[in-house]
Amino acid sequence: MTAASAPPPRARRVAVIAAPPVSMFNLAIPEMLFGKVEIDGAPGYDTVICAPDPGPVTTTGGLDLVVPHGLDAVAGADTVVLAGSGSYTDPDPRILAALRGAATAGSRIASICTGAFALAEAGLLDGRAATTYWAYSSLLAARHPAVDLQDDVLFVQDGPVLTSSGYAAGIDLCLHVIRTDHGAAVANTVARLALVAPVRPGGQTQFTQTPLPPERGVSFAATRAWAMEHLDAPLGLTDLARHAGVSVRTLSRRFHAETGVSPLQWLLHQRVERAKELLETTSLPMDGVARASGLGTGDSLRRHLLGRTGLTPSAYRSSFSRLTATGGPAPAATAPPSRAS
């Protein structure tokens, strides 16, 4: 069977649990983002929203949503996402049982905002790094001291369990899941369709994955956008400071205050992300990918990619390349830039 006639891959099943009173925003995030994923023209995910009691489910805004599926939808799901709820300190025992069963079956488990409390109550966060909405961090730490609380990140992954902080951090978590499953190019396409910032993953290790810190300012946004257009150039602190019209010292101090990382750390992160997209969407040789992403040499590309993903460049391309599925290599010029600001 040729690549052109191969059947589309099976849609990955995502079960989103609505624990009343559920946050409508939390509940909408997985459905919106996973629903925008298409692989070879077919849906990449089959997203099902479920609740302990099918039917009307109250929300934190006082409205009722009709959820037709019960918790039996969790069985067999590839990923289970628990949305934030106003009843986070008193989770439904049926939800806890469903979470434990899914974890035992090998499903990936995720929570948005206060959903982390139920994961902790189910024992799924004991000894694991996790996070939740900053306003509830101290309460989670007090109620579940066995959790390795990370209160300064957007989301954290520890093995098959992911937790995010509040509100829009759930977007970052879902984009991270999409990128893990389908690669950076697909995740960035979804981000553009949803009009949100591209996924912001950090250094990936075998056990724990954390994103870049949330940005706290925009005064250097134009300089970051300019740098994204010139990642293949040998940019340094002097170049960035000249573009921003400030001294190197001022750039370093204010850039770190806005992004949580130094300018050079930010540049390296974006270059590795660009290299991933080029590996996925072009047939450039490894040295070409290294030059186009600003990483310099094939050896440098290998070192940084291996450190971030645990995969060599060839292994990453083998896992995430879209070339075969689309019927041939895309020209290098068509590789979309990551517009992270």
PDB file of C-alpha atoms in Angstrom, residues 12-304:
ATOM      1  CA  ARG A  12      -7.039   9.862  19.380  1.00  0.00           C
ATOM      2  CA  ARG A  13      -9.868   9.814  21.889  1.00  0.00           C
ATOM      3  CA  VAL A  14     -10.049  12.595  24.492  1.00  0.00           C
ATOM      4  CA  ALA A  15     -12.538  12.406  27.356  1.00  0.00           C
ATOM      5  CA  VAL A  16     -13.145  15.756  29.052  1.00  0.00           C
ATOM      6  CA  ILE A  17     -14.752  15.458  32.482  1.00  0.00           C
ATOM      7  CA  ALA A  18     -17.146  18.209  33.568  1.00  0.00           C
ATOM      8  CA  ALA A  19     -17.356  18.222  37.376  1.00  0.00           C
ATOM      9  CA  PRO A  20     -20.228  20.491  38.435  1.00  0.00           C
ATOM     10  CA  PRO A  21     -20.147  23.391  38.873  1.00  0.00           C
ATOM     11  CA  VAL A  22     -17.736  23.344  35.933  1.00  0.00           C
ATOM     12  CA  SER A  23     -15.879  26.308  34.466  1.00  0.00           C
ATOM     13  CA  MET A  24     -17.298  26.906  30.991  1.00  0.00           C
ATOM     14  CA  PHE A  25     -14.001  28.399  29.829  1.00  0.00           C
ATOM     15  CA  ASN A  26     -12.008  25.410  31.062  1.00  0.00           C
ATOM     16  CA  LEU A  27     -14.471  23.063  29.407  1.00  0.00           C
ATOM     17  CA  ALA A  28     -14.327  24.879  26.059  1.00  0.00           C
ATOM     18  CA  ILE A  29     -10.536  24.861  25.735  1.00  0.00           C
ATOM     19  CA  PRO A  30      -9.978  21.135  24.972  1.00  0.00           C
ATOM     20  CA  GLU A  31     -12.955  20.918  22.626  1.00  0.00           C
ATOM     21  CA  MET A  32     -11.867  24.026  20.721  1.00  0.00           C
ATOM     22  CA  LEU A  33      -8.190  23.127  20.290  1.00  0.00           C
ATOM     23  CA  PHE A  34      -8.385  19.359  19.782  1.00  0.00           C
ATOM     24  CA  GLY A  35     -11.270  19.932  17.386  1.00  0.00           C
ATOM     25  CA  LYS A  36      -9.035  22.004  15.093  1.00  0.00           C
ATOM     26  CA  VAL A  37      -6.509  19.219  14.531  1.00  0.00           C
ATOM     27  CA  GLU A  38      -6.643  17.587  11.114  1.00  0.00           C
ATOM     28  CA  ILE A  39      -4.215  14.911   9.962  1.00  0.00           C
ATOM     29  CA  ASP A  40      -4.325  14.122   6.240  1.00  0.00           C
ATOM     30  CA  GLY A  41      -7.774  15.701   6.047  1.00  0.00           C
ATOM     31  CA  ALA A  42      -9.211  13.602   8.894  1.00  0.00           C
ATOM     32  CA  PRO A  43      -9.885  14.626  12.516  1.00  0.00           C
ATOM     33  CA  GLY A  44      -6.871  14.072  14.733  1.00  0.00           C
ATOM     34  CA  TYR A  45      -8.961  13.745  17.888  1.00  0.00           C
ATOM     35  CA  ASP A  46     -12.376  12.498  18.914  1.00  0.00           C
ATOM     36  CA  THR A  47     -13.314  14.692  21.879  1.00  0.00           C
ATOM     37  CA  VAL A  48     -16.137  13.634  24.193  1.00  0.00           C
ATOM     38  CA  ILE A  49     -17.408  15.682  27.141  1.00  0.00           C
ATOM     39  CA  CYS A  50     -18.773  13.621  30.003  1.00  0.00           C
ATOM     40  CA  ALA A  51     -20.057  14.043  33.562  1.00  0.00           C
ATOM     41  CA  PRO A  52     -20.904  11.846  36.570  1.00  0.00           C
ATOM     42  CA  ASP A  53     -24.613  12.392  35.872  1.00  0.00           C
ATOM     43  CA  PRO A  54     -25.458  12.876  32.171  1.00  0.00           C
ATOM     44  CA  GLY A  55     -27.879  15.697  31.500  1.00  0.00           C
ATOM     45  CA  PRO A  56     -27.878  19.271  32.788  1.00  0.00           C
ATOM     46  CA  VAL A  57     -24.590  20.201  34.474  1.00  0.00           C
ATOM     47  CA  THR A  58     -24.307  23.426  36.430  1.00  0.00           C
ATOM     48  CA  THR A  59     -21.504  25.866  35.682  1.00  0.00           C
ATOM     49  CA  THR A  60     -19.631  28.344  37.837  1.00  0.00           C
ATOM     50  CA  GLY A  61     -21.437  31.099  35.908  1.00  0.00           C
ATOM     51  CA  GLY A  62     -24.854  29.870  37.009  1.00  0.00           C
ATOM     52  CA  LEU A  63     -25.880  28.408  33.661  1.00  0.00           C
ATOM     53  CA  ASP A  64     -26.669  24.777  32.877  1.00  0.00           C
ATOM     54  CA  LEU A  65     -24.988  22.783  30.131  1.00  0.00           C
ATOM     55  CA  VAL A  66     -26.422  19.561  28.754  1.00  0.00           C
ATOM     56  CA  VAL A  67     -23.762  16.838  28.810  1.00  0.00           C
ATOM     57  CA  PRO A  68     -25.115  13.645  27.225  1.00  0.00           C
ATOM     58  CA  HIS A  69     -22.275  11.274  28.174  1.00  0.00           C
ATOM     59  CA  GLY A  70     -21.519   9.619  31.505  1.00  0.00           C
ATOM     60  CA  LEU A  71     -18.158   8.629  32.933  1.00  0.00           C
ATOM     61  CA  ASP A  72     -18.176   5.394  30.953  1.00  0.00           C
ATOM     62  CA  ALA A  73     -16.760   7.598  28.166  1.00  0.00           C
ATOM     63  CA  VAL A  74     -13.492   7.693  30.112  1.00  0.00           C
ATOM     64  CA  ALA A  75     -12.880   3.996  29.505  1.00  0.00           C
ATOM     65  CA  GLY A  76     -10.592   3.521  26.529  1.00  0.00           C
ATOM     66  CA  ALA A  77      -9.722   7.216  26.161  1.00  0.00           C
ATOM     67  CA  ASP A  78      -6.164   7.998  25.137  1.00  0.00           C
ATOM     68  CA  THR A  79      -6.265  11.220  27.157  1.00  0.00           C
ATOM     69  CA  VAL A  80      -8.526  12.239  30.039  1.00  0.00           C
ATOM     70  CA  VAL A  81      -8.834  15.957  30.848  1.00  0.00           C
ATOM     71  CA  LEU A  82     -10.482  17.201  34.039  1.00  0.00           C
ATOM     72  CA  ALA A  83     -11.769  20.762  33.735  1.00  0.00           C
ATOM     73  CA  GLY A  84     -11.670  23.155  36.670  1.00  0.00           C
ATOM     74  CA  SER A  85     -14.639  23.098  39.012  1.00  0.00           C
ATOM     75  CA  GLY A  86     -16.069  25.095  41.868  1.00  0.00           C
ATOM     76  CA  SER A  87     -16.265  21.870  43.902  1.00  0.00           C
ATOM     77  CA  TYR A  88     -12.514  21.291  43.788  1.00  0.00           C
ATOM     78  CA  THR A  89     -12.178  20.633  47.527  1.00  0.00           C
ATOM     79  CA  ASP A  90     -14.913  17.981  47.470  1.00  0.00           C
ATOM     80  CA  PRO A  91     -14.449  15.928  44.282  1.00  0.00           C
ATOM     81  CA  ASP A  92     -17.094  13.386  43.329  1.00  0.00           C
ATOM     82  CA  PRO A  93     -15.940   9.859  44.320  1.00  0.00           C
ATOM     83  CA  ARG A  94     -17.111   8.607  40.927  1.00  0.00           C
ATOM     84  CA  ILE A  95     -14.719  11.003  39.206  1.00  0.00           C
ATOM     85  CA  LEU A  96     -11.875   9.851  41.444  1.00  0.00           C
ATOM     86  CA  ALA A  97     -12.621   6.233  40.569  1.00  0.00           C
ATOM     87  CA  ALA A  98     -12.735   7.060  36.839  1.00  0.00           C
ATOM     88  CA  LEU A  99      -9.393   8.882  37.058  1.00  0.00           C
ATOM     89  CA  ARG A 100      -7.741   5.998  38.910  1.00  0.00           C
ATOM     90  CA  GLY A 101      -9.109   3.512  36.396  1.00  0.00           C
ATOM     91  CA  ALA A 102      -7.881   5.562  33.455  1.00  0.00           C
ATOM     92  CA  ALA A 103      -4.437   5.914  35.002  1.00  0.00           C
ATOM     93  CA  THR A 104      -4.247   2.168  35.621  1.00  0.00           C
ATOM     94  CA  ALA A 105      -5.255   1.546  32.007  1.00  0.00           C
ATOM     95  CA  GLY A 106      -2.392   3.724  30.795  1.00  0.00           C
ATOM     96  CA  SER A 107      -4.301   6.822  29.710  1.00  0.00           C
ATOM     97  CA  ARG A 108      -2.642  10.217  29.793  1.00  0.00           C
ATOM     98  CA  ILE A 109      -4.287  12.280  32.553  1.00  0.00           C
ATOM     99  CA  ALA A 110      -4.511  16.085  32.548  1.00  0.00           C
ATOM    100  CA  SER A 111      -6.177  18.795  34.583  1.00  0.00           C
ATOM    101  CA  ILE A 112      -6.903  22.453  34.003  1.00  0.00           C
ATOM    102  CA  CYS A 113      -6.889  24.942  36.881  1.00  0.00           C
ATOM    103  CA  THR A 114      -8.501  23.505  40.041  1.00  0.00           C
ATOM    104  CA  GLY A 115      -8.862  20.090  38.428  1.00  0.00           C
ATOM    105  CA  ALA A 116      -5.485  19.329  40.006  1.00  0.00           C
ATOM    106  CA  PHE A 117      -7.206  18.928  43.378  1.00  0.00           C
ATOM    107  CA  ALA A 118      -9.136  15.879  42.154  1.00  0.00           C
ATOM    108  CA  LEU A 119      -6.002  14.383  40.623  1.00  0.00           C
ATOM    109  CA  ALA A 120      -4.260  14.849  43.966  1.00  0.00           C
ATOM    110  CA  GLU A 121      -7.208  13.370  45.862  1.00  0.00           C
ATOM    111  CA  ALA A 122      -7.104  10.350  43.555  1.00  0.00           C
ATOM    112  CA  GLY A 123      -3.453   9.856  44.497  1.00  0.00           C
ATOM    113  CA  LEU A 124      -2.211  10.535  40.969  1.00  0.00           C
ATOM    114  CA  LEU A 125       0.024  13.456  41.982  1.00  0.00           C
ATOM    115  CA  ASP A 126       1.831  11.873  44.922  1.00  0.00           C
ATOM    116  CA  GLY A 127       5.546  12.383  44.363  1.00  0.00           C
ATOM    117  CA  ARG A 128       4.911  14.150  41.063  1.00  0.00           C
ATOM    118  CA  ALA A 129       5.530  17.715  39.968  1.00  0.00           C
ATOM    119  CA  ALA A 130       2.231  19.546  39.478  1.00  0.00           C
ATOM    120  CA  THR A 131       0.692  22.993  39.402  1.00  0.00           C
ATOM    121  CA  THR A 132      -2.657  24.733  39.731  1.00  0.00           C
ATOM    122  CA  TYR A 133      -4.061  28.250  39.624  1.00  0.00           C
ATOM    123  CA  TRP A 134      -1.751  30.437  41.701  1.00  0.00           C
ATOM    124  CA  ALA A 135      -4.543  31.609  44.021  1.00  0.00           C
ATOM    125  CA  TYR A 136      -5.065  28.004  45.178  1.00  0.00           C
ATOM    126  CA  SER A 137      -1.440  26.849  45.282  1.00  0.00           C
ATOM    127  CA  SER A 138      -1.037  27.199  49.042  1.00  0.00           C
ATOM    128  CA  LEU A 139      -4.259  25.276  49.648  1.00  0.00           C
ATOM    129  CA  LEU A 140      -3.191  22.440  47.355  1.00  0.00           C
ATOM    130  CA  ALA A 141       0.181  22.281  49.108  1.00  0.00           C
ATOM    131  CA  ALA A 142      -1.466  22.185  52.535  1.00  0.00           C
ATOM    132  CA  ARG A 143      -4.028  19.530  51.621  1.00  0.00           C
ATOM    133  CA  HIS A 144      -1.642  17.358  49.611  1.00  0.00           C
ATOM    134  CA  PRO A 145       1.926  17.704  50.911  1.00  0.00           C
ATOM    135  CA  ALA A 146       3.071  14.709  48.842  1.00  0.00           C
ATOM    136  CA  VAL A 147       2.668  16.798  45.670  1.00  0.00           C
ATOM    137  CA  ASP A 148       5.809  18.493  44.340  1.00  0.00           C
ATOM    138  CA  LEU A 149       4.070  21.815  43.743  1.00  0.00           C
ATOM    139  CA  GLN A 150       5.427  24.051  40.963  1.00  0.00           C
ATOM    140  CA  ASP A 151       3.688  27.384  41.471  1.00  0.00           C
ATOM    141  CA  ASP A 152       5.563  29.465  38.882  1.00  0.00           C
ATOM    142  CA  VAL A 153       4.797  27.668  35.604  1.00  0.00           C
ATOM    143  CA  LEU A 154       1.935  27.606  33.135  1.00  0.00           C
ATOM    144  CA  PHE A 155       1.779  23.832  33.093  1.00  0.00           C
ATOM    145  CA  VAL A 156       3.912  20.876  34.063  1.00  0.00           C
ATOM    146  CA  GLN A 157       4.107  17.310  32.808  1.00  0.00           C
ATOM    147  CA  ASP A 158       5.437  14.539  35.019  1.00  0.00           C
ATOM    148  CA  GLY A 159       5.293  11.227  33.209  1.00  0.00           C
ATOM    149  CA  PRO A 160       1.762  10.638  31.875  1.00  0.00           C
ATOM    150  CA  VAL A 161       0.196  13.280  34.149  1.00  0.00           C
ATOM    151  CA  LEU A 162      -0.170  16.953  33.195  1.00  0.00           C
ATOM    152  CA  THR A 163      -1.508  19.858  35.224  1.00  0.00           C
ATOM    153  CA  SER A 164      -1.957  23.492  34.266  1.00  0.00           C
ATOM    154  CA  SER A 165      -2.462  26.707  36.167  1.00  0.00           C
ATOM    155  CA  GLY A 166      -5.567  28.784  35.652  1.00  0.00           C
ATOM    156  CA  TYR A 167      -7.528  30.122  32.726  1.00  0.00           C
ATOM    157  CA  ALA A 168      -5.533  30.439  29.478  1.00  0.00           C
ATOM    158  CA  ALA A 169      -2.755  28.140  30.741  1.00  0.00           C
ATOM    159  CA  GLY A 170      -5.102  25.341  29.751  1.00  0.00           C
ATOM    160  CA  ILE A 171      -4.538  26.450  26.166  1.00  0.00           C
ATOM    161  CA  ASP A 172      -0.789  25.978  26.584  1.00  0.00           C
ATOM    162  CA  LEU A 173      -1.362  22.521  28.071  1.00  0.00           C
ATOM    163  CA  CYS A 174      -3.600  21.380  25.199  1.00  0.00           C
ATOM    164  CA  LEU A 175      -1.207  22.740  22.578  1.00  0.00           C
ATOM    165  CA  HIS A 176       1.595  20.862  24.315  1.00  0.00           C
ATOM    166  CA  VAL A 177      -0.431  17.652  24.083  1.00  0.00           C
ATOM    167  CA  ILE A 178      -1.060  18.270  20.376  1.00  0.00           C
ATOM    168  CA  ARG A 179       2.608  18.905  19.740  1.00  0.00           C
ATOM    169  CA  THR A 180       3.574  15.768  21.656  1.00  0.00           C
ATOM    170  CA  ASP A 181       1.169  13.699  19.551  1.00  0.00           C
ATOM    171  CA  HIS A 182       1.568  15.314  16.144  1.00  0.00           C
ATOM    172  CA  GLY A 183       4.586  17.642  16.175  1.00  0.00           C
ATOM    173  CA  ALA A 184       5.294  21.363  16.378  1.00  0.00           C
ATOM    174  CA  ALA A 185       3.994  22.252  12.910  1.00  0.00           C
ATOM    175  CA  VAL A 186       0.522  20.855  13.633  1.00  0.00           C
ATOM    176  CA  ALA A 187       0.402  22.524  17.052  1.00  0.00           C
ATOM    177  CA  ASN A 188       1.445  25.874  15.593  1.00  0.00           C
ATOM    178  CA  THR A 189      -1.198  25.566  12.868  1.00  0.00           C
ATOM    179  CA  VAL A 190      -3.842  25.001  15.556  1.00  0.00           C
ATOM    180  CA  ALA A 191      -2.518  27.988  17.512  1.00  0.00           C
ATOM    181  CA  ARG A 192      -2.839  30.216  14.455  1.00  0.00           C
ATOM    182  CA  LEU A 193      -6.370  28.969  13.738  1.00  0.00           C
ATOM    183  CA  ALA A 194      -7.345  29.681  17.340  1.00  0.00           C
ATOM    184  CA  LEU A 195      -5.598  33.082  17.274  1.00  0.00           C
ATOM    185  CA  VAL A 196      -3.460  32.256  20.305  1.00  0.00           C
ATOM    186  CA  ALA A 197       0.280  32.254  20.899  1.00  0.00           C
ATOM    187  CA  PRO A 198       2.163  29.148  19.713  1.00  0.00           C
ATOM    188  CA  VAL A 199       2.815  26.419  22.229  1.00  0.00           C
ATOM    189  CA  ARG A 200       5.543  27.313  24.727  1.00  0.00           C
ATOM    190  CA  PRO A 201       7.271  24.121  25.814  1.00  0.00           C
ATOM    191  CA  GLY A 202      10.492  24.132  27.791  1.00  0.00           C
ATOM    192  CA  GLY A 203      13.330  21.661  28.044  1.00  0.00           C
ATOM    193  CA  GLN A 204      11.917  18.180  27.806  1.00  0.00           C
ATOM    194  CA  THR A 205      13.306  15.385  29.940  1.00  0.00           C
ATOM    195  CA  GLN A 206      12.165  11.849  30.536  1.00  0.00           C
ATOM    196  CA  PHE A 207      10.084  12.673  33.579  1.00  0.00           C
ATOM    197  CA  THR A 208       9.283  16.370  33.860  1.00  0.00           C
ATOM    198  CA  GLN A 209       8.456  18.973  31.222  1.00  0.00           C
ATOM    199  CA  THR A 210       7.914  22.661  31.975  1.00  0.00           C
ATOM    200  CA  PRO A 211       7.193  25.633  29.706  1.00  0.00           C
ATOM    201  CA  LEU A 212       8.819  29.000  29.421  1.00  0.00           C
ATOM    202  CA  PRO A 213       7.545  31.308  32.170  1.00  0.00           C
ATOM    203  CA  PRO A 214       4.577  33.478  31.194  1.00  0.00           C
ATOM    204  CA  GLU A 215       5.549  36.776  29.591  1.00  0.00           C
ATOM    205  CA  ARG A 216       4.965  39.837  31.751  1.00  0.00           C
ATOM    206  CA  GLY A 217       5.440  42.699  29.297  1.00  0.00           C
ATOM    207  CA  VAL A 218       5.469  43.758  25.660  1.00  0.00           C
ATOM    208  CA  SER A 219       8.037  46.557  25.423  1.00  0.00           C
ATOM    209  CA  PHE A 220      10.430  44.212  23.579  1.00  0.00           C
ATOM    210  CA  ALA A 221       7.726  42.451  21.560  1.00  0.00           C
ATOM    211  CA  ALA A 222       8.869  44.096  18.323  1.00  0.00           C
ATOM    212  CA  THR A 223      12.452  43.018  18.937  1.00  0.00           C
ATOM    213  CA  ARG A 224      11.374  39.443  19.640  1.00  0.00           C
ATOM    214  CA  ALA A 225       9.298  39.436  16.432  1.00  0.00           C
ATOM    215  CA  TRP A 226      12.297  40.790  14.500  1.00  0.00           C
ATOM    216  CA  ALA A 227      14.558  38.129  15.992  1.00  0.00           C
ATOM    217  CA  MET A 228      12.096  35.438  14.919  1.00  0.00           C
ATOM    218  CA  GLU A 229      12.538  36.651  11.312  1.00  0.00           C
ATOM    219  CA  HIS A 230      16.337  36.439  11.617  1.00  0.00           C
ATOM    220  CA  LEU A 231      16.946  33.244  13.609  1.00  0.00           C
ATOM    221  CA  ASP A 232      19.359  32.031  10.929  1.00  0.00           C
ATOM    222  CA  ALA A 233      21.584  35.065  11.504  1.00  0.00           C
ATOM    223  CA  PRO A 234      24.320  35.119  14.181  1.00  0.00           C
ATOM    224  CA  LEU A 235      22.299  37.285  16.548  1.00  0.00           C
ATOM    225  CA  GLY A 236      23.804  38.292  19.862  1.00  0.00           C
ATOM    226  CA  LEU A 237      23.030  40.629  22.717  1.00  0.00           C
ATOM    227  CA  THR A 238      24.459  43.597  20.829  1.00  0.00           C
ATOM    228  CA  ASP A 239      22.184  42.974  17.836  1.00  0.00           C
ATOM    229  CA  LEU A 240      19.083  42.687  19.995  1.00  0.00           C
ATOM    230  CA  ALA A 241      19.983  45.768  22.028  1.00  0.00           C
ATOM    231  CA  ARG A 242      20.631  47.788  18.860  1.00  0.00           C
ATOM    232  CA  HIS A 243      17.233  46.844  17.444  1.00  0.00           C
ATOM    233  CA  ALA A 244      15.505  47.690  20.729  1.00  0.00           C
ATOM    234  CA  GLY A 245      17.393  50.976  21.027  1.00  0.00           C
ATOM    235  CA  VAL A 246      18.721  50.257  24.515  1.00  0.00           C
ATOM    236  CA  SER A 247      21.990  49.245  26.112  1.00  0.00           C
ATOM    237  CA  VAL A 248      22.948  45.596  26.456  1.00  0.00           C
ATOM    238  CA  ARG A 249      22.591  45.891  30.224  1.00  0.00           C
ATOM    239  CA  THR A 250      19.101  47.380  29.957  1.00  0.00           C
ATOM    240  CA  LEU A 251      18.098  44.764  27.398  1.00  0.00           C
ATOM    241  CA  SER A 252      19.243  41.892  29.603  1.00  0.00           C
ATOM    242  CA  ARG A 253      17.478  43.228  32.688  1.00  0.00           C
ATOM    243  CA  ARG A 254      14.176  44.172  31.066  1.00  0.00           C
ATOM    244  CA  PHE A 255      14.075  41.178  28.693  1.00  0.00           C
ATOM    245  CA  HIS A 256      14.387  38.811  31.655  1.00  0.00           C
ATOM    246  CA  ALA A 257      11.709  40.740  33.543  1.00  0.00           C
ATOM    247  CA  GLU A 258       9.321  40.348  30.597  1.00  0.00           C
ATOM    248  CA  THR A 259      10.006  36.760  29.572  1.00  0.00           C
ATOM    249  CA  GLY A 260      11.453  35.078  32.664  1.00  0.00           C
ATOM    250  CA  VAL A 261      14.589  34.033  30.737  1.00  0.00           C
ATOM    251  CA  SER A 262      17.683  35.762  29.390  1.00  0.00           C
ATOM    252  CA  PRO A 263      17.762  36.961  25.757  1.00  0.00           C
ATOM    253  CA  LEU A 264      20.187  34.208  24.759  1.00  0.00           C
ATOM    254  CA  GLN A 265      18.118  31.509  26.471  1.00  0.00           C
ATOM    255  CA  TRP A 266      15.057  32.805  24.628  1.00  0.00           C
ATOM    256  CA  LEU A 267      16.930  32.763  21.320  1.00  0.00           C
ATOM    257  CA  LEU A 268      18.090  29.184  21.848  1.00  0.00           C
ATOM    258  CA  HIS A 269      14.551  28.076  22.690  1.00  0.00           C
ATOM    259  CA  GLN A 270      13.154  29.657  19.511  1.00  0.00           C
ATOM    260  CA  ARG A 271      15.945  28.188  17.378  1.00  0.00           C
ATOM    261  CA  VAL A 272      15.251  24.690  18.626  1.00  0.00           C
ATOM    262  CA  GLU A 273      11.544  25.228  17.909  1.00  0.00           C
ATOM    263  CA  ARG A 274      12.380  26.410  14.384  1.00  0.00           C
ATOM    264  CA  ALA A 275      14.589  23.358  13.865  1.00  0.00           C
ATOM    265  CA  LYS A 276      11.689  21.102  14.865  1.00  0.00           C
ATOM    266  CA  GLU A 277       9.392  22.713  12.322  1.00  0.00           C
ATOM    267  CA  LEU A 278      12.010  22.386   9.585  1.00  0.00           C
ATOM    268  CA  LEU A 279      12.553  18.717  10.428  1.00  0.00           C
ATOM    269  CA  GLU A 280       8.808  18.151  10.211  1.00  0.00           C
ATOM    270  CA  THR A 281       7.978  20.152   7.113  1.00  0.00           C
ATOM    271  CA  THR A 282      11.063  20.130   4.853  1.00  0.00           C
ATOM    272  CA  SER A 283      13.587  17.695   3.413  1.00  0.00           C
ATOM    273  CA  LEU A 284      16.562  19.873   4.270  1.00  0.00           C
ATOM    274  CA  PRO A 285      19.680  17.910   5.293  1.00  0.00           C
ATOM    275  CA  MET A 286      20.636  18.154   8.957  1.00  0.00           C
ATOM    276  CA  ASP A 287      23.347  20.748   8.359  1.00  0.00           C
ATOM    277  CA  GLY A 288      20.804  22.791   6.385  1.00  0.00           C
ATOM    278  CA  VAL A 289      18.303  22.613   9.232  1.00  0.00           C
ATOM    279  CA  ALA A 290      21.011  23.688  11.656  1.00  0.00           C
ATOM    280  CA  ARG A 291      21.977  26.697   9.528  1.00  0.00           C
ATOM    281  CA  ALA A 292      18.388  27.767   8.784  1.00  0.00           C
ATOM    282  CA  SER A 293      17.446  27.635  12.476  1.00  0.00           C
ATOM    283  CA  GLY A 294      20.567  29.410  13.653  1.00  0.00           C
ATOM    284  CA  LEU A 295      21.990  26.420  15.520  1.00  0.00           C
ATOM    285  CA  GLY A 296      25.071  26.448  13.291  1.00  0.00           C
ATOM    286  CA  THR A 297      26.154  22.853  12.755  1.00  0.00           C
ATOM    287  CA  GLY A 298      24.628  19.412  12.626  1.00  0.00           C
ATOM    288  CA  ASP A 299      26.455  18.519  15.838  1.00  0.00           C
ATOM    289  CA  SER A 300      24.966  21.538  17.603  1.00  0.00           C
ATOM    290  CA  LEU A 301      21.489  20.650  16.288  1.00  0.00           C
ATOM    291  CA  ARG A 302      21.860  17.101  17.559  1.00  0.00           C
ATOM    292  CA  ARG A 303      23.056  18.191  20.999  1.00  0.00           C
ATOM    293  CA  HIS A 304      20.303  20.723  21.605  1.00  0.00           C
TER     294      HIS A 304
END
